[in-house]
Amino acid sequence: MAWTGLEINTLAILPLISKSHHPRAIEASTKYFLIQATASTLLLFSSMLNAWFTGQWDITQLTHPLSCMLLTVAISMKLGLVPFHFWFPEVLQGSSLMTSLLLATIMKFPPTILLFLTSPSLNPTLLSMMAIASAALGGWMGLNQTQIRKIMAFSSISHLGWMTIILIYSPKLTLITFYLYSLTTAAIFFTLDTTNTLKLSTLMAAWSKIPSLTAALMLTLLSLAGLPPLTGFLPKWLIIQELTKQELTTTATIIALLSLLGLFFYLRLAYCATITLPPNPANHMKQWHINKSVNTLT
């Protein structure tokens, strides 16, 4: 049933990705289909392998080590965790803003629920390594991006690292973090769609058009960065607190420091949205006037 639900989920989004009939959209839909089909195959194979060795088909009660590892890899591919993240920024870049919103939030909900249900069967060491790598790479790769959709893609990868690191110890906290992330990301994408913003250079001109909406966008970006006292700070604080309770102080320190990378490019987005105004060439062009009283030689 889990495999069937994930396949229906994949087939439902493919027409939305490729609806513009642009070559980049077709490429994005092809990449998405291939990755999701591979992940679904691994998911089915892990269940079959566990049934072969133990006689148990229940995917939430895997006991064979190889089956647990394959399940971890399959769900990581579905979500876009490092090192299976390479497809996600490219797919978002080839999709429209509203389709990108679906890919970054609603389409991640079924794999996240599956991750929640199968958390006792997952490989904790492999999961923790991928979580820290996702938080690091998501923040690092987002630093030099100028395309808004790619920045939001790496933001999603970074937040997935936070959700995954706490999954083994507090699965409910993972769901709370995912809900808050989805709401904040939805607010950002709706604002970007309203202002028709796809690049940082376009974002710079948004303040002069809709200042109130751009100010709200700045607060939402800072909340997504986890800056206190905004809403996005609460789940990150709870995750660090829970990791400290589990005597994982080193892990908590590492992931807290890695969040500074994400904070930098969120601040850059907020700076471009509210403080920076692009120069208007029309205001700096020298006006040339033709002198009508021209003396002519007769």
Tab-separated table of C-alpha atoms in Angstrom:
chain	number	residue	atom	x	y	z
A	1	MET	CA	0.000	0.000	0.000
A	2	ALA	CA	2.864	2.377	0.791
A	3	TRP	CA	4.415	1.706	-2.628
A	4	THR	CA	1.074	2.226	-4.406
A	5	GLY	CA	0.426	5.506	-2.609
A	6	LEU	CA	3.856	6.868	-3.453
A	7	GLU	CA	3.463	5.913	-7.127
A	8	ILE	CA	0.068	7.640	-7.353
A	9	ASN	CA	1.667	10.653	-5.701
A	10	THR	CA	4.423	10.705	-8.338
A	11	LEU	CA	2.121	10.282	-11.330
A	12	ALA	CA	-0.175	13.063	-10.097
A	13	ILE	CA	2.538	15.743	-10.100
A	14	LEU	CA	4.187	14.893	-13.447
A	15	PRO	CA	1.603	16.717	-15.649
A	16	LEU	CA	1.943	19.830	-13.473
A	17	ILE	CA	5.732	19.876	-13.876
A	18	SER	CA	5.615	19.478	-17.671
A	19	LYS	CA	2.489	21.560	-18.408
A	20	SER	CA	4.439	24.508	-19.872
A	21	HIS	CA	5.915	22.205	-22.604
A	22	HIS	CA	9.230	24.033	-22.226
A	23	PRO	CA	12.325	21.825	-22.758
A	24	ARG	CA	13.497	22.593	-19.213
A	25	ALA	CA	10.101	21.556	-17.819
A	26	ILE	CA	10.170	18.308	-19.799
A	27	GLU	CA	13.693	17.641	-18.529
A	28	ALA	CA	12.580	18.331	-14.949
A	29	SER	CA	9.608	15.964	-15.204
A	30	THR	CA	11.829	13.235	-16.695
A	31	LYS	CA	14.389	13.584	-13.889
A	32	TYR	CA	11.645	13.548	-11.274
A	33	PHE	CA	10.050	10.422	-12.729
A	34	LEU	CA	13.338	8.503	-12.962
A	35	ILE	CA	14.409	9.320	-9.398
A	36	GLN	CA	11.005	8.604	-7.882
A	37	ALA	CA	10.654	5.351	-9.833
A	38	THR	CA	14.106	4.219	-8.657
A	39	ALA	CA	13.258	5.070	-5.048
A	40	SER	CA	9.942	3.205	-5.269
A	41	THR	CA	11.736	0.166	-6.702
A	42	LEU	CA	14.197	0.165	-3.787
A	43	LEU	CA	11.305	0.512	-1.356
A	44	LEU	CA	9.518	-2.475	-2.845
A	45	PHE	CA	12.739	-4.479	-2.986
A	46	SER	CA	13.500	-3.803	0.701
A	47	SER	CA	10.065	-5.120	1.670
A	48	MET	CA	10.454	-8.207	-0.537
A	49	LEU	CA	13.932	-8.881	0.839
A	50	ASN	CA	12.669	-8.672	4.411
A	51	ALA	CA	9.773	-11.014	3.564
A	52	TRP	CA	12.228	-13.461	1.971
A	53	PHE	CA	14.392	-13.705	5.098
A	54	THR	CA	11.832	-13.217	7.893
A	55	GLY	CA	8.396	-13.883	6.355
A	56	GLN	CA	7.194	-10.430	7.477
A	57	TRP	CA	5.679	-8.097	4.837
A	58	ASP	CA	4.959	-5.199	7.217
A	59	ILE	CA	7.234	-2.344	6.148
A	60	THR	CA	7.091	-0.756	9.620
A	61	GLN	CA	8.639	-3.874	11.201
A	62	LEU	CA	11.728	-4.541	9.121
A	63	THR	CA	14.399	-6.523	10.952
A	64	HIS	CA	16.885	-7.579	8.269
A	65	PRO	CA	19.866	-5.119	8.172
A	66	LEU	CA	20.044	-4.923	4.361
A	67	SER	CA	16.297	-4.250	4.153
A	68	CYS	CA	16.613	-1.452	6.723
A	69	MET	CA	19.471	0.132	4.768
A	70	LEU	CA	17.586	-0.074	1.446
A	71	LEU	CA	14.501	1.463	3.063
A	72	THR	CA	16.599	4.340	4.429
A	73	VAL	CA	18.115	4.971	0.985
A	74	ALA	CA	14.714	4.768	-0.754
A	75	ILE	CA	13.029	7.320	1.522
A	76	SER	CA	16.102	9.568	1.349
A	77	MET	CA	15.859	9.571	-2.457
A	78	LYS	CA	12.159	10.399	-2.236
A	79	LEU	CA	12.835	13.362	0.048
A	80	GLY	CA	16.049	14.587	-1.569
A	81	LEU	CA	18.435	14.063	1.337
A	82	VAL	CA	22.190	14.256	0.709
A	83	PRO	CA	23.751	12.441	-1.179
A	84	PHE	CA	20.527	11.844	-3.153
A	85	HIS	CA	19.713	15.548	-3.436
A	86	PHE	CA	21.093	16.304	-6.926
A	87	TRP	CA	17.716	16.070	-8.679
A	88	PHE	CA	15.749	18.415	-6.426
A	89	PRO	CA	17.212	21.872	-7.307
A	90	GLU	CA	17.079	21.083	-11.036
A	91	VAL	CA	13.463	19.917	-10.875
A	92	LEU	CA	12.400	23.025	-8.954
A	93	GLN	CA	14.262	25.266	-11.401
A	94	GLY	CA	12.378	23.696	-14.319
A	95	SER	CA	8.960	24.075	-12.670
A	96	SER	CA	6.678	27.048	-12.116
A	97	LEU	CA	6.516	28.717	-8.696
A	98	MET	CA	3.255	27.044	-7.697
A	99	THR	CA	4.473	23.624	-8.844
A	100	SER	CA	7.712	24.241	-6.937
A	101	LEU	CA	5.623	24.942	-3.848
A	102	LEU	CA	3.873	21.586	-4.244
A	103	LEU	CA	7.201	19.793	-4.732
A	104	ALA	CA	8.761	21.438	-1.670
A	105	THR	CA	5.818	20.860	0.692
A	106	ILE	CA	2.871	18.606	-0.190
A	107	MET	CA	4.876	16.118	-2.270
A	108	LYS	CA	7.259	15.626	0.655
A	109	PHE	CA	4.422	14.852	3.055
A	110	PRO	CA	3.884	11.145	2.120
A	111	PRO	CA	7.616	10.259	2.334
A	112	THR	CA	7.846	12.165	5.632
A	113	ILE	CA	4.909	10.204	7.055
A	114	LEU	CA	6.527	6.979	5.832
A	115	LEU	CA	9.764	8.091	7.493
A	116	PHE	CA	7.784	8.695	10.694
A	117	LEU	CA	6.114	5.266	10.594
A	118	THR	CA	9.282	3.331	9.774
A	119	SER	CA	11.637	5.243	12.096
A	120	PRO	CA	12.267	2.198	14.376
A	121	SER	CA	13.413	0.179	11.333
A	122	LEU	CA	15.772	2.776	9.870
A	123	ASN	CA	19.540	2.761	10.193
A	124	PRO	CA	20.231	5.483	12.832
A	125	THR	CA	23.922	5.973	11.986
A	126	LEU	CA	23.283	6.336	8.245
A	127	LEU	CA	20.322	8.627	8.919
A	128	SER	CA	22.346	10.912	11.217
A	129	MET	CA	25.200	11.163	8.702
A	130	MET	CA	22.802	12.098	5.888
A	131	ALA	CA	21.051	14.626	8.143
A	132	ILE	CA	24.267	16.468	9.037
A	133	ALA	CA	25.425	16.348	5.397
A	134	SER	CA	22.061	17.769	4.260
A	135	ALA	CA	22.211	20.641	6.751
A	136	ALA	CA	25.791	21.405	5.670
A	137	LEU	CA	25.365	21.099	1.907
A	138	GLY	CA	21.972	22.824	1.850
A	139	GLY	CA	23.430	25.895	3.539
A	140	TRP	CA	26.689	25.846	1.568
A	141	MET	CA	25.183	25.425	-1.904
A	142	GLY	CA	22.595	28.127	-1.293
A	143	LEU	CA	25.219	30.820	-0.736
A	144	ASN	CA	26.097	31.573	-4.375
A	145	GLN	CA	22.681	31.053	-5.958
A	146	THR	CA	20.857	33.850	-7.761
A	147	GLN	CA	17.773	31.865	-8.803
A	148	ILE	CA	15.045	32.013	-6.141
A	149	ARG	CA	13.740	28.498	-6.824
A	150	LYS	CA	17.193	26.969	-6.408
A	151	ILE	CA	17.671	28.888	-3.162
A	152	MET	CA	14.371	27.496	-1.870
A	153	ALA	CA	15.420	24.009	-2.996
A	154	PHE	CA	18.626	24.140	-0.958
A	155	SER	CA	16.622	25.626	1.904
A	156	SER	CA	14.378	22.564	1.765
A	157	ILE	CA	17.403	20.235	1.821
A	158	SER	CA	18.815	22.061	4.837
A	159	HIS	CA	15.521	21.831	6.745
A	160	LEU	CA	15.238	18.140	5.904
A	161	GLY	CA	18.544	17.698	7.708
A	162	TRP	CA	17.024	19.224	10.849
A	163	MET	CA	13.931	17.031	10.589
A	164	THR	CA	15.909	13.851	10.028
A	165	ILE	CA	18.456	14.367	12.813
A	166	ILE	CA	15.737	14.276	15.473
A	167	LEU	CA	13.579	11.563	13.892
A	168	ILE	CA	14.980	8.629	15.878
A	169	TYR	CA	14.649	10.411	19.238
A	170	SER	CA	11.432	12.418	18.810
A	171	PRO	CA	9.381	11.566	15.686
A	172	LYS	CA	6.555	13.936	16.660
A	173	LEU	CA	8.988	16.847	16.733
A	174	THR	CA	9.913	15.966	13.141
A	175	LEU	CA	6.267	16.331	12.092
A	176	ILE	CA	5.879	19.642	13.952
A	177	THR	CA	8.998	20.982	12.225
A	178	PHE	CA	7.677	19.825	8.844
A	179	TYR	CA	4.296	21.522	9.390
A	180	LEU	CA	5.878	24.850	10.357
A	181	TYR	CA	8.337	24.633	7.466
A	182	SER	CA	5.508	23.937	4.997
A	183	LEU	CA	3.418	26.894	6.192
A	184	THR	CA	6.368	29.288	6.074
A	185	THR	CA	7.498	28.060	2.650
A	186	ALA	CA	3.942	28.370	1.300
A	187	ALA	CA	3.792	31.997	2.456
A	188	ILE	CA	7.107	32.732	0.704
A	189	PHE	CA	6.095	31.079	-2.578
A	190	PHE	CA	2.710	32.841	-2.637
A	191	THR	CA	4.472	36.180	-2.157
A	192	LEU	CA	7.003	35.406	-4.892
A	193	ASP	CA	4.185	34.386	-7.234
A	194	THR	CA	2.285	37.610	-6.507
A	195	THR	CA	5.336	39.745	-7.280
A	196	ASN	CA	6.373	37.443	-10.183
A	197	THR	CA	9.872	37.074	-8.743
A	198	LEU	CA	12.253	34.416	-10.072
A	199	LYS	CA	15.688	36.003	-9.541
A	200	LEU	CA	17.407	38.108	-6.913
A	201	SER	CA	17.607	41.003	-9.370
A	202	THR	CA	13.807	40.928	-9.736
A	203	LEU	CA	13.376	40.708	-5.973
A	204	MET	CA	15.259	43.983	-5.567
A	205	ALA	CA	12.512	45.871	-7.404
A	206	ALA	CA	9.646	44.345	-5.393
A	207	TRP	CA	9.894	46.860	-2.526
A	208	SER	CA	9.001	49.799	-4.768
A	209	LYS	CA	5.928	47.934	-6.089
A	210	ILE	CA	4.361	46.296	-3.004
A	211	PRO	CA	6.198	47.484	0.139
A	212	SER	CA	3.823	45.913	2.684
A	213	LEU	CA	3.959	42.480	1.047
A	214	THR	CA	7.733	42.686	0.718
A	215	ALA	CA	8.069	43.556	4.415
A	216	ALA	CA	5.996	40.471	5.254
A	217	LEU	CA	8.279	38.443	2.964
A	218	MET	CA	11.317	39.652	4.905
A	219	LEU	CA	9.810	38.517	8.229
A	220	THR	CA	8.851	35.150	6.729
A	221	LEU	CA	12.381	34.609	5.402
A	222	LEU	CA	13.885	35.448	8.784
A	223	SER	CA	11.424	33.047	10.417
A	224	LEU	CA	12.495	30.294	8.016
A	225	ALA	CA	16.099	31.068	8.958
A	226	GLY	CA	15.234	30.359	12.598
A	227	LEU	CA	15.927	33.847	13.894
A	228	PRO	CA	14.448	34.491	17.371
A	229	PRO	CA	11.811	35.498	18.402
A	230	LEU	CA	10.090	34.429	15.159
A	231	THR	CA	8.155	31.160	14.793
A	232	GLY	CA	10.859	29.269	12.909
A	233	PHE	CA	13.196	29.542	15.899
A	234	LEU	CA	10.987	27.331	18.110
A	235	PRO	CA	11.408	23.937	16.331
A	236	LYS	CA	15.166	24.420	15.977
A	237	TRP	CA	15.449	25.276	19.658
A	238	LEU	CA	13.407	22.183	20.598
A	239	ILE	CA	15.571	19.978	18.354
A	240	ILE	CA	18.791	21.260	19.949
A	241	GLN	CA	17.258	20.798	23.399
A	242	GLU	CA	16.215	17.208	22.629
A	243	LEU	CA	19.635	16.333	21.196
A	244	THR	CA	21.254	17.706	24.351
A	245	LYS	CA	18.947	15.569	26.508
A	246	GLN	CA	20.037	12.513	24.513
A	247	GLU	CA	23.674	13.380	25.363
A	248	LEU	CA	24.419	14.306	21.757
A	249	THR	CA	25.945	17.674	22.570
A	250	THR	CA	28.500	17.467	19.749
A	251	THR	CA	25.792	16.742	17.169
A	252	ALA	CA	23.651	19.592	18.520
A	253	THR	CA	26.601	21.992	18.332
A	254	ILE	CA	27.490	20.969	14.766
A	255	ILE	CA	23.961	21.343	13.396
A	256	ALA	CA	23.495	24.658	15.233
A	257	LEU	CA	26.681	26.021	13.640
A	258	LEU	CA	25.619	24.733	10.218
A	259	SER	CA	22.393	26.732	10.502
A	260	LEU	CA	24.525	29.892	10.252
A	261	LEU	CA	25.176	29.072	6.588
A	262	GLY	CA	21.445	29.061	5.903
A	263	LEU	CA	21.008	32.233	7.950
A	264	PHE	CA	23.444	34.024	5.637
A	265	PHE	CA	21.522	33.436	2.407
A	266	TYR	CA	18.171	34.107	4.107
A	267	LEU	CA	19.541	37.448	5.271
A	268	ARG	CA	20.755	38.093	1.727
A	269	LEU	CA	17.243	37.450	0.407
A	270	ALA	CA	15.729	39.717	3.060
A	271	TYR	CA	18.328	42.395	2.274
A	272	CYS	CA	17.578	42.239	-1.458
A	273	ALA	CA	13.835	42.348	-0.809
A	274	THR	CA	13.690	45.347	1.508
A	275	ILE	CA	16.891	47.401	1.555
A	276	THR	CA	18.509	47.174	-1.873
A	277	LEU	CA	17.010	49.062	-4.796
A	278	PRO	CA	18.430	48.503	-8.270
A	279	PRO	CA	19.609	51.613	-10.088
A	280	ASN	CA	17.088	52.999	-12.522
A	281	PRO	CA	18.863	53.879	-15.770
A	282	ALA	CA	16.191	56.421	-16.634
A	283	ASN	CA	17.121	58.473	-13.576
A	284	HIS	CA	20.786	58.614	-14.469
A	285	MET	CA	20.647	59.294	-18.172
A	286	LYS	CA	21.955	62.674	-19.136
A	287	GLN	CA	19.344	64.721	-20.868
A	288	TRP	CA	20.525	66.169	-24.157
A	289	HIS	CA	18.678	69.207	-25.485
A	290	ILE	CA	19.048	70.488	-29.010
A	291	ASN	CA	19.504	74.216	-29.109
A	292	LYS	CA	16.809	75.488	-31.395
A	293	SER	CA	18.509	78.810	-32.008
A	294	VAL	CA	21.199	77.597	-34.304
A	295	ASN	CA	23.156	80.285	-36.085
A	296	THR	CA	23.581	79.457	-39.687
A	297	LEU	CA	25.918	81.097	-42.148
A	298	THR	CA	24.195	82.810	-44.939
